[in-house]
Coordinates of C-alpha atoms in Angstrom, one line a residue:
M1 CA 130.8 65.5 78.5
T2 CA 130.7 62.7 80.9
R3 CA 131.5 63.9 84.8
C4 CA 131.8 60.4 86.1
P5 CA 132.8 57.0 85.1
T6 CA 130.0 55.9 82.9
L7 CA 128.7 52.9 80.7
V8 CA 126.3 52.7 77.9
I9 CA 124.3 49.5 78.2
A10 CA 123.2 48.3 74.7
G11 CA 122.0 45.5 73.0
T12 CA 121.9 44.0 69.1
H13 CA 118.3 44.0 70.0
S14 CA 115.8 43.8 71.9
G15 CA 115.4 41.0 74.6
V16 CA 119.0 40.1 74.7
G17 CA 119.4 40.8 78.2
K18 CA 120.7 44.1 78.6
T19 CA 117.8 45.1 81.1
S20 CA 119.4 42.2 83.5
F21 CA 122.3 42.8 82.9
T22 CA 122.0 46.4 83.6
L23 CA 120.0 45.9 86.7
A24 CA 122.3 42.9 87.8
L25 CA 125.5 45.6 87.6
A26 CA 123.8 48.2 89.4
R27 CA 122.9 46.1 92.3
A28 CA 126.4 44.7 92.4
L29 CA 127.9 48.1 92.2
A30 CA 125.4 49.6 95.3
R31 CA 126.7 46.6 97.4
R32 CA 130.2 47.3 97.2
G33 CA 128.7 50.6 98.8
R34 CA 128.7 52.9 95.4
E35 CA 126.3 55.5 94.3
T36 CA 125.0 54.3 91.3
Q37 CA 123.2 56.5 88.8
T38 CA 121.5 54.9 86.4
F39 CA 119.2 56.1 83.1
K40 CA 116.9 55.1 80.5
V41 CA 117.5 55.6 76.6
G42 CA 113.9 56.3 75.3
P43 CA 110.1 57.0 76.9
D44 CA 110.1 54.0 78.6
F45 CA 108.0 54.2 81.8
L46 CA 108.1 50.3 83.2
D47 CA 112.4 50.2 83.3
P48 CA 113.4 52.8 85.2
T49 CA 111.3 51.4 87.9
Y50 CA 113.7 48.8 88.2
L51 CA 116.6 50.5 87.7
A52 CA 115.7 53.2 91.1
L53 CA 115.3 49.8 92.6
A54 CA 118.5 48.1 91.9
S55 CA 120.6 51.5 92.4
G56 CA 118.8 52.9 95.4
R57 CA 118.4 56.3 93.4
P58 CA 115.5 57.7 90.7
C59 CA 116.5 56.7 87.6
Y60 CA 115.6 59.1 84.9
N61 CA 115.3 59.0 81.2
L62 CA 117.4 60.5 78.4
D63 CA 115.6 60.6 75.2
G64 CA 117.3 62.7 72.4
W65 CA 114.2 63.2 69.9
M66 CA 111.6 64.3 72.5
A67 CA 113.7 66.1 74.8
G68 CA 116.6 67.5 72.8
H69 CA 120.1 67.7 73.5
D70 CA 120.5 70.1 75.9
H71 CA 117.9 68.9 78.0
C72 CA 119.9 65.5 78.4
R73 CA 123.3 66.8 78.9
R74 CA 121.8 69.0 81.8
L75 CA 119.7 66.0 83.1
F76 CA 122.5 63.6 83.2
A77 CA 125.1 66.6 84.8
Q78 CA 122.6 67.5 87.4
A79 CA 121.6 63.4 88.3
T80 CA 125.8 62.4 88.5
A81 CA 126.6 65.2 91.0
D82 CA 127.1 63.7 93.8
A83 CA 127.6 60.3 91.9
D84 CA 130.4 58.2 91.8
C85 CA 129.1 56.3 88.7
A86 CA 126.4 56.2 85.9
L87 CA 124.6 54.1 84.0
V88 CA 122.8 54.3 81.0
E89 CA 120.4 51.6 79.5
G90 CA 119.5 51.3 76.2
V91 CA 116.5 50.9 74.6
M92 CA 115.7 48.3 71.7
G93 CA 119.1 47.8 69.4
L94 CA 122.1 50.0 69.8
F95 CA 120.8 52.5 66.6
D96 CA 116.9 51.3 66.8
G97 CA 115.1 55.0 67.1
A98 CA 112.8 57.6 65.6
D99 CA 113.5 56.7 62.2
A100 CA 115.3 54.7 59.8
Q101 CA 117.4 57.4 58.1
S102 CA 119.5 58.8 61.2
D103 CA 120.3 57.7 65.1
E104 CA 117.4 60.1 66.7
G105 CA 116.2 58.8 69.6
S106 CA 118.4 56.0 70.1
T107 CA 120.8 54.5 72.1
A108 CA 123.6 55.6 69.6
E109 CA 122.6 59.1 70.1
I110 CA 123.0 59.2 74.1
A111 CA 126.4 57.3 73.9
R112 CA 127.7 59.8 71.4
L113 CA 126.3 62.6 73.3
L114 CA 127.2 61.7 76.4
N115 CA 131.0 60.4 75.1
A116 CA 130.3 57.5 76.9
P117 CA 131.8 54.1 76.4
V118 CA 129.0 51.4 74.9
I119 CA 128.9 47.1 75.9
L120 CA 127.2 45.6 73.7
V121 CA 125.4 43.1 75.0
V122 CA 124.6 39.9 72.4
N123 CA 122.5 36.7 73.0
V124 CA 124.8 34.1 72.0
H125 CA 122.9 31.1 71.5
G126 CA 123.5 29.0 69.1
M127 CA 126.4 31.7 67.7
G128 CA 130.4 30.3 66.6
R129 CA 132.5 32.4 64.6
S130 CA 129.3 34.5 63.6
F131 CA 129.0 36.6 66.6
A132 CA 132.6 38.2 65.5
A133 CA 131.1 39.1 62.2
L134 CA 127.9 39.8 64.3
V135 CA 129.6 42.4 66.4
K136 CA 132.0 44.1 63.8
G137 CA 128.6 45.4 62.0
Y138 CA 128.3 47.1 65.2
T139 CA 131.2 48.8 65.9
T140 CA 132.0 49.6 62.9
F141 CA 128.3 50.8 61.8
Q142 CA 128.7 54.0 63.2
T143 CA 132.7 55.5 63.7
D144 CA 131.8 57.9 66.3
L145 CA 130.9 55.1 69.3
R146 CA 133.7 54.2 71.4
F147 CA 133.2 50.3 72.7
T148 CA 134.3 49.2 76.2
G149 CA 133.7 45.3 74.9
V150 CA 131.0 42.8 75.0
V151 CA 129.0 40.4 76.6
A152 CA 127.7 37.3 75.5
N153 CA 124.6 36.5 77.4
H154 CA 123.2 32.9 76.6
C155 CA 126.1 31.3 76.5
G156 CA 126.2 27.2 76.2
S157 CA 129.9 26.6 77.9
E158 CA 133.2 27.6 78.8
R159 CA 134.7 25.9 75.3
H160 CA 131.8 28.0 74.0
A161 CA 133.1 31.1 75.6
A162 CA 136.3 30.6 74.7
L163 CA 135.5 30.3 71.2
L164 CA 133.7 33.6 71.3
S165 CA 136.6 35.0 72.8
D166 CA 139.1 33.9 70.1
S167 CA 136.8 34.7 67.2
L168 CA 136.7 38.2 68.8
Q169 CA 140.4 38.6 69.2
A170 CA 140.7 37.2 65.1
A171 CA 138.8 39.9 64.1
G172 CA 140.7 42.4 65.7
L173 CA 137.2 43.8 67.8
P174 CA 136.7 45.0 71.0
P175 CA 136.9 41.9 73.9
L176 CA 134.7 40.0 75.3
L177 CA 133.9 40.9 78.8
G178 CA 132.6 37.9 80.2
A179 CA 130.2 35.1 79.3
I180 CA 127.0 34.5 80.9
P181 CA 125.6 30.9 80.8
R182 CA 121.9 30.4 80.0
S183 CA 119.7 30.8 82.7
A184 CA 122.1 32.4 85.2
F185 CA 120.1 35.4 85.0
P186 CA 116.9 34.9 86.5
E187 CA 113.5 36.0 84.7
L188 CA 111.5 38.9 85.3
A189 CA 107.9 39.6 85.4
S190 CA 106.6 40.8 81.6
R191 CA 103.7 42.4 80.0
H192 CA 103.1 44.8 77.0
L193 CA 106.0 45.6 75.7
G194 CA 108.4 44.4 78.3
L195 CA 108.7 44.5 82.8
V196 CA 105.5 44.9 84.5
T197 CA 106.3 48.2 86.8
A198 CA 108.7 46.8 89.6
D199 CA 107.6 47.2 93.4
R200 CA 109.3 44.9 96.4
G201 CA 107.0 42.3 95.1
Q202 CA 108.1 42.4 91.3
L203 CA 111.9 42.7 92.3
P204 CA 112.6 41.4 96.1
E205 CA 115.9 42.2 97.5
S206 CA 116.8 37.9 97.0
L207 CA 116.4 38.6 93.2
L208 CA 118.1 41.7 92.9
D209 CA 121.2 39.8 94.9
A210 CA 120.6 36.6 92.5
L211 CA 121.0 39.2 89.4
A212 CA 124.1 40.7 91.0
N213 CA 125.8 37.2 92.0
A214 CA 125.5 35.3 88.9
L215 CA 126.6 38.6 87.2
E216 CA 129.9 38.5 89.3
Q217 CA 130.7 35.2 88.8
Y218 CA 131.2 35.6 85.0
L219 CA 132.5 39.2 84.5
S220 CA 134.7 41.2 87.2
L221 CA 133.3 44.4 87.8
E222 CA 137.3 45.9 87.8
T223 CA 137.3 45.7 84.3
L224 CA 134.3 47.8 83.8
F225 CA 135.2 50.5 86.5
P226 CA 138.9 50.0 87.1
K227 CA 139.2 53.1 88.7
M228 CA 136.5 53.8 90.6
L229 CA 136.8 50.3 92.4
T230 CA 140.7 50.4 93.1
T231 CA 140.0 54.0 94.4
T232 CA 141.1 54.1 98.5
T233 CA 139.5 57.2 98.9
K234 CA 135.8 55.8 99.6
A235 CA 135.0 52.4 101.5
T236 CA 134.8 49.9 98.9
A237 CA 133.5 47.0 101.4
P238 CA 130.5 45.2 100.0
L239 CA 126.7 45.5 101.6
D240 CA 126.2 42.1 103.2
P241 CA 122.5 40.7 101.1
G242 CA 119.9 42.5 102.1
E243 CA 121.6 45.5 103.8
R244 CA 121.3 48.9 102.1
R245 CA 122.2 52.4 103.2
D246 CA 118.5 53.3 102.9
T247 CA 115.5 51.8 100.9
P248 CA 115.7 52.2 97.0
D249 CA 111.7 52.7 98.0
S250 CA 112.1 55.6 100.0
R251 CA 114.7 57.2 98.0
Q252 CA 112.9 57.5 95.2
M253 CA 109.8 58.7 97.2
E254 CA 112.3 61.5 98.6
T255 CA 113.4 62.7 95.2
F256 CA 111.7 65.6 95.8
E257 CA 113.2 66.4 99.1
K258 CA 116.8 66.3 97.0
S259 CA 115.6 68.4 94.0
P260 CA 116.5 71.9 93.6
R261 CA 114.1 74.3 95.4
I262 CA 113.0 77.6 94.2
V263 CA 110.1 79.0 96.4
I264 CA 107.5 80.7 94.5
P265 CA 104.5 82.7 95.6
A266 CA 101.3 80.7 94.9
K267 CA 100.0 83.7 93.0
A268 CA 103.3 84.7 91.1
G269 CA 103.6 86.1 88.3
I270 CA 104.3 84.6 85.3
Q271 CA 107.8 85.3 85.3
E272 CA 108.5 84.4 88.1
V273 CA 107.9 80.8 87.7
L274 CA 110.0 80.8 84.5
K275 CA 113.0 82.4 86.2
G276 CA 112.4 79.2 88.8
L277 CA 112.2 76.9 85.8
D278 CA 115.3 77.4 84.0
S279 CA 117.4 75.3 85.6
C280 CA 115.3 72.4 84.9
F281 CA 114.4 72.6 81.3
P282 CA 116.4 75.7 79.6
R283 CA 114.9 76.3 76.1
N284 CA 115.9 73.6 73.4
D285 CA 116.8 75.2 70.3
D286 CA 118.6 71.8 69.7
L287 CA 115.2 69.9 68.4
P288 CA 115.2 68.9 65.3
V289 CA 112.6 70.2 63.1
S290 CA 111.1 67.2 61.4
G291 CA 108.4 66.6 58.8
K292 CA 105.4 68.9 57.3
I293 CA 104.4 70.4 60.6
Q294 CA 107.4 73.0 61.7
R295 CA 108.4 74.1 64.8
P296 CA 107.2 78.1 65.2
P297 CA 109.5 80.7 66.6
Q298 CA 110.0 80.3 70.6
M299 CA 110.4 83.5 72.8
K300 CA 114.0 82.9 74.6
L301 CA 112.3 82.5 78.3
F302 CA 115.3 80.1 78.6
P303 CA 118.6 81.5 78.1
E304 CA 120.6 78.6 77.1
P305 CA 123.3 78.7 80.2
D306 CA 126.9 79.5 80.1
A307 CA 129.6 76.2 80.4
A308 CA 130.3 77.0 84.1
E309 CA 126.1 77.1 85.0
R310 CA 125.9 73.8 83.0
S311 CA 128.6 72.2 85.0
E312 CA 126.8 73.4 88.5
P313 CA 125.2 71.0 90.5
A314 CA 121.8 71.6 90.6
A315 CA 121.3 72.3 94.4
A316 CA 124.4 74.8 93.3
I317 CA 122.0 76.7 91.2
A318 CA 119.1 76.6 93.2
E319 CA 120.8 78.5 95.9
Q320 CA 121.6 81.1 93.6
K321 CA 118.0 81.9 92.9
V322 CA 115.9 81.1 96.3
A323 CA 113.8 84.0 97.3
G324 CA 111.8 83.3 100.4
A325 CA 109.5 80.9 101.7
P326 CA 106.0 81.7 101.2
A327 CA 102.8 79.6 100.3
R328 CA 103.3 77.3 97.2
L329 CA 101.4 75.8 94.3
Q330 CA 100.2 72.6 95.6
I331 CA 99.7 69.8 92.4
G332 CA 98.1 66.5 93.3
V333 CA 99.2 63.6 91.2
A334 CA 97.9 59.8 90.7
R335 CA 100.4 57.7 92.0
D336 CA 99.6 54.0 93.0
A337 CA 99.9 50.8 91.5
A338 CA 97.4 51.9 88.7
F339 CA 99.1 55.4 88.2
H340 CA 102.8 55.4 88.1
F341 CA 103.9 56.5 84.0
Y342 CA 105.4 59.5 85.0
Y343 CA 109.3 61.3 83.6
Q344 CA 111.1 62.1 86.7
D345 CA 112.4 65.4 86.0
L346 CA 108.7 66.8 85.2
F347 CA 108.4 66.2 89.3
D348 CA 111.6 68.3 89.5
A349 CA 110.7 70.6 87.5
L350 CA 107.7 71.2 89.5
R351 CA 109.6 71.1 92.9
T352 CA 111.9 73.3 91.2
S353 CA 109.6 76.1 90.0
G354 CA 107.7 75.9 93.6
C355 CA 105.1 73.9 93.6
E356 CA 104.2 71.1 96.3
V357 CA 103.6 68.1 94.6
L358 CA 100.6 65.8 96.7
F359 CA 100.8 62.4 95.6
F360 CA 97.4 60.2 96.5
S361 CA 96.2 56.7 95.4
P362 CA 92.8 56.0 93.2
L363 CA 93.3 53.0 94.5
D364 CA 93.5 53.4 98.7
D365 CA 92.5 57.0 99.4
R366 CA 89.1 58.0 99.7
R367 CA 89.1 61.9 99.3
L368 CA 92.3 64.6 97.1
P369 CA 94.4 66.3 98.9
E370 CA 93.3 69.8 100.2
G371 CA 94.0 73.0 98.4
L372 CA 95.4 71.7 95.4
F373 CA 95.7 74.4 92.2
G374 CA 95.7 71.4 90.2
L375 CA 95.5 68.1 89.1
Y376 CA 97.4 65.5 87.2
L377 CA 96.2 62.0 86.4
G378 CA 98.7 60.3 85.0
G379 CA 99.1 56.6 82.6
G380 CA 99.7 53.3 84.2
Y381 CA 97.4 49.9 84.3
P382 CA 94.4 51.2 85.5
E383 CA 92.8 47.9 83.4
L384 CA 94.3 45.8 85.7
H385 CA 93.4 47.3 88.9
A386 CA 89.4 48.6 87.2
E387 CA 87.3 46.9 89.8
R388 CA 89.2 48.4 92.9
L389 CA 88.9 51.8 90.9
A390 CA 85.1 51.3 90.3
E391 CA 84.6 50.2 94.1
N392 CA 85.9 53.3 95.2
G393 CA 83.3 55.7 95.0
E394 CA 84.3 58.1 97.3
M395 CA 87.6 59.5 95.6
L396 CA 85.6 58.8 92.1
A397 CA 83.3 61.4 93.4
A398 CA 86.0 63.7 94.4
I399 CA 87.4 63.3 91.1
R400 CA 83.8 64.5 89.5
A401 CA 83.7 67.4 92.1
Y402 CA 87.1 68.6 91.7
A403 CA 86.3 68.6 87.9
G404 CA 83.7 71.0 87.8
S405 CA 85.6 73.3 90.2
G406 CA 86.5 74.8 87.4
K407 CA 90.9 74.3 88.3
P408 CA 93.1 72.7 85.7
L409 CA 92.7 68.7 85.6
Y410 CA 94.6 67.0 82.7
A411 CA 94.0 62.7 82.2
E412 CA 97.1 61.1 80.3
C413 CA 96.4 57.8 78.5
G414 CA 95.4 55.8 81.9
G415 CA 94.7 59.2 82.9
L416 CA 92.3 59.1 80.6
M417 CA 90.3 55.8 80.7
Y418 CA 90.0 56.9 84.7
L419 CA 87.8 60.1 83.9
S420 CA 85.9 58.8 81.1
R421 CA 82.2 56.8 82.2
G422 CA 84.2 52.9 82.3
I423 CA 86.7 50.8 81.1
E424 CA 85.3 47.6 79.2
A425 CA 87.2 44.5 79.5
D426 CA 87.1 40.9 79.3
G427 CA 83.4 41.0 78.8
R428 CA 83.3 43.4 81.9
F429 CA 82.1 47.0 82.2
Y430 CA 83.7 49.0 85.4
P431 CA 81.6 52.1 85.7
L432 CA 84.7 55.3 86.5
A433 CA 84.5 59.0 86.9
G434 CA 82.5 59.9 84.1
V435 CA 83.5 63.1 84.0
L436 CA 85.1 62.3 79.7
P437 CA 81.9 61.6 77.8
T438 CA 83.0 58.4 76.3
R439 CA 84.2 54.7 77.8
T440 CA 87.3 53.1 76.8
R441 CA 87.8 49.5 75.5
M442 CA 90.0 47.1 76.0
L443 CA 92.1 45.5 72.9
A444 CA 93.7 42.1 72.0
G445 CA 96.8 44.0 70.7
K446 CA 98.4 47.5 70.9
K447 CA 96.2 50.5 69.3
A448 CA 99.4 52.6 69.3
L449 CA 102.7 52.7 69.8
G450 CA 105.6 55.7 69.1
Y451 CA 106.6 59.1 68.6
V452 CA 104.4 62.0 68.0
E453 CA 104.3 65.7 67.8
V454 CA 101.7 67.8 68.7
A455 CA 100.8 71.1 67.2
L456 CA 98.2 72.9 69.4
T457 CA 95.1 73.9 67.2
E458 CA 93.7 76.0 70.6
D459 CA 95.0 77.7 73.4
S460 CA 95.4 74.7 76.3
L461 CA 96.9 73.7 79.7
W462 CA 100.1 73.1 77.9
G463 CA 100.4 76.0 75.7
R464 CA 98.8 79.0 73.1
R465 CA 97.7 77.8 69.6
G466 CA 100.6 77.0 67.4
E467 CA 103.4 76.1 69.6
L468 CA 104.7 72.3 69.8
L469 CA 105.1 69.8 71.8
R470 CA 107.0 65.9 71.8
G471 CA 105.9 62.9 73.1
H472 CA 104.6 59.3 72.5
E473 CA 101.8 57.1 72.5
F474 CA 101.8 53.4 74.0
H475 CA 98.2 51.9 74.5
Y476 CA 96.5 48.6 74.2
S477 CA 93.1 50.7 74.7
E478 CA 90.9 52.6 72.7
L479 CA 87.5 55.5 72.9
V480 CA 84.2 53.8 72.1
D481 CA 82.7 57.2 71.5
D482 CA 84.4 61.0 70.6
P483 CA 83.8 63.0 73.1
A484 CA 83.8 65.6 70.7
S485 CA 80.7 64.6 69.8
D486 CA 79.6 66.6 73.1
P487 CA 79.5 70.3 71.8
A488 CA 81.4 71.4 75.4
W489 CA 84.4 69.4 74.6
R490 CA 86.9 70.2 71.6
K491 CA 90.1 68.3 70.0
V492 CA 93.0 70.8 70.6
Y493 CA 95.9 68.5 69.7
S494 CA 96.9 68.3 65.6
L495 CA 98.9 65.2 66.5
R496 CA 101.6 63.8 63.2
R497 CA 102.8 60.2 63.7
R498 CA 106.9 60.3 63.8
R499 CA 107.2 56.9 61.2
T500 CA 103.8 56.9 59.1
D501 CA 103.6 61.3 58.9
T502 CA 100.1 60.5 59.4
V503 CA 97.7 63.5 60.7
E504 CA 95.1 63.1 63.0
T505 CA 93.4 65.6 66.1
E506 CA 93.3 64.6 69.8
G507 CA 93.4 66.4 73.0
Y508 CA 89.7 66.2 74.4
Q509 CA 89.2 70.2 76.3
N510 CA 86.3 71.3 77.8
G511 CA 87.4 74.1 80.1
A512 CA 89.8 73.7 82.2
I513 CA 90.3 70.2 81.9
L514 CA 92.1 68.3 79.4
A515 CA 92.3 64.3 78.4
S516 CA 94.9 63.0 75.9
Y517 CA 96.3 58.9 75.0
L518 CA 99.5 60.6 74.8
H519 CA 102.1 60.7 77.0
L520 CA 103.9 64.2 76.7
H521 CA 107.3 65.4 77.4
Y522 CA 107.8 68.8 78.3
A523 CA 111.6 69.3 77.8
S524 CA 110.6 69.3 73.8
R525 CA 108.5 72.9 74.9
P526 CA 109.9 74.1 78.4
A527 CA 107.4 77.0 78.5
A528 CA 104.4 74.4 78.9
V529 CA 105.2 73.8 82.3
A530 CA 105.4 77.5 83.2
R531 CA 101.8 78.0 81.4
F532 CA 100.0 74.6 83.6
L533 CA 101.2 76.9 86.1
E534 CA 100.1 79.8 85.3
R535 CA 96.5 78.5 84.3
C536 CA 97.0 76.7 88.3
G537 CA 97.8 79.9 90.1
G538 CA 100.1 82.3 88.6
T539 CA 99.3 85.7 87.2
P540 CA 100.6 86.9 83.6

């Protein structure tokens, strides 16, 4: 289904260098003046921040298990509508995903879904002919995948590279595209599962150029994109190191200006909101029903688009549905160094449905944006900035005042920690908003990691009782007390962990306030966004 030249960058396992390779390739293509759209397979929040800086365009997540195939196809088509090429960075190993019996949630699933060729990145340190055996296993394990070739990372010498290439050729396997010597790629800072969040401090222009230079020294870009890089229809002169047609930071922040716009009155009826959301989050019947929780039937709120509509750029779809320019719902979103775990397509959907998304910084701002209809405190690393967050008493007071206003407030993972009484970390306690009646405590190891499926046990900000959503958990902290021990708070989630099949209650709700450790993906139930907007100001 690919509409532009696309490569899926997969690895044999985590840590083989696929992120460095993808960053280097994105930067090298950008230096040649190519609009390169990047994607990240899976729920990862961190790698996309790096890929966005390297390419100068927002990076989107593709997750077959959380979001479903329809959403992934449409998101890919819309995001690449004005791109010259696309790079899809895989997650973990090529076939690693939601479980051990299928390719759900894996890089292989997305490669098959997009019908895109795969480059396999292998750490070849200490390997000879066994390299061919390893590659043979990966390239024949699932016969519906196409492979462009193999990249040998951490190669020892030119002689080593020749041996590896000969082993592939003798076995009739995909060719060796390049051999990257050990230490050729500069190291990237890491924390917890992988990278720290990218900014110009962590990923300066000089580091991006070093990555691209190393790649181009040992691999030919023309081999990867022969037609695109030899065409004469577009200038191919590379940009000077450090020169960019516009900065990646500004491109990422301007995503809202490029997103399709459907303007909906602040007091719009829910059906108007649903129509606006259709172009971003179509109904997902393709999500597989799994385990003991059965997916309830959904109303035909998001009719499946026909083939012609699916292929149209997002802006063209939006243009067909624009209706006037009255006041818009304003949603406040915490975004700074402490809070930045968000999926870009959610912001696109909010924008498309008529919302004005107003970012603010709990670290630096002293008050919330004015005129908010809803407030969203996303995930991040508040524990790294706990002292500064605790010192910003004016913002904490503003959060408490908003929480008492009766307007919708959603806090997710790091946002939950910020909404709590405070964070215990490194032998100190940092007092925070005090809205959620518990402290949070940092742990030495992970508390939770993996996919989850949520059934709503009561009506909530995201849906009505009995409805399902999907998402994932990733946190190194825990609640010290149970917020539901306070009679004003109730647990409204019955969550099932995908890998263990264990079921427990979570999702702490008090009136219009909802706090949870889970990172939900709203494409799993598109009507959830409409429900949230209804609570923020729409009327049924």
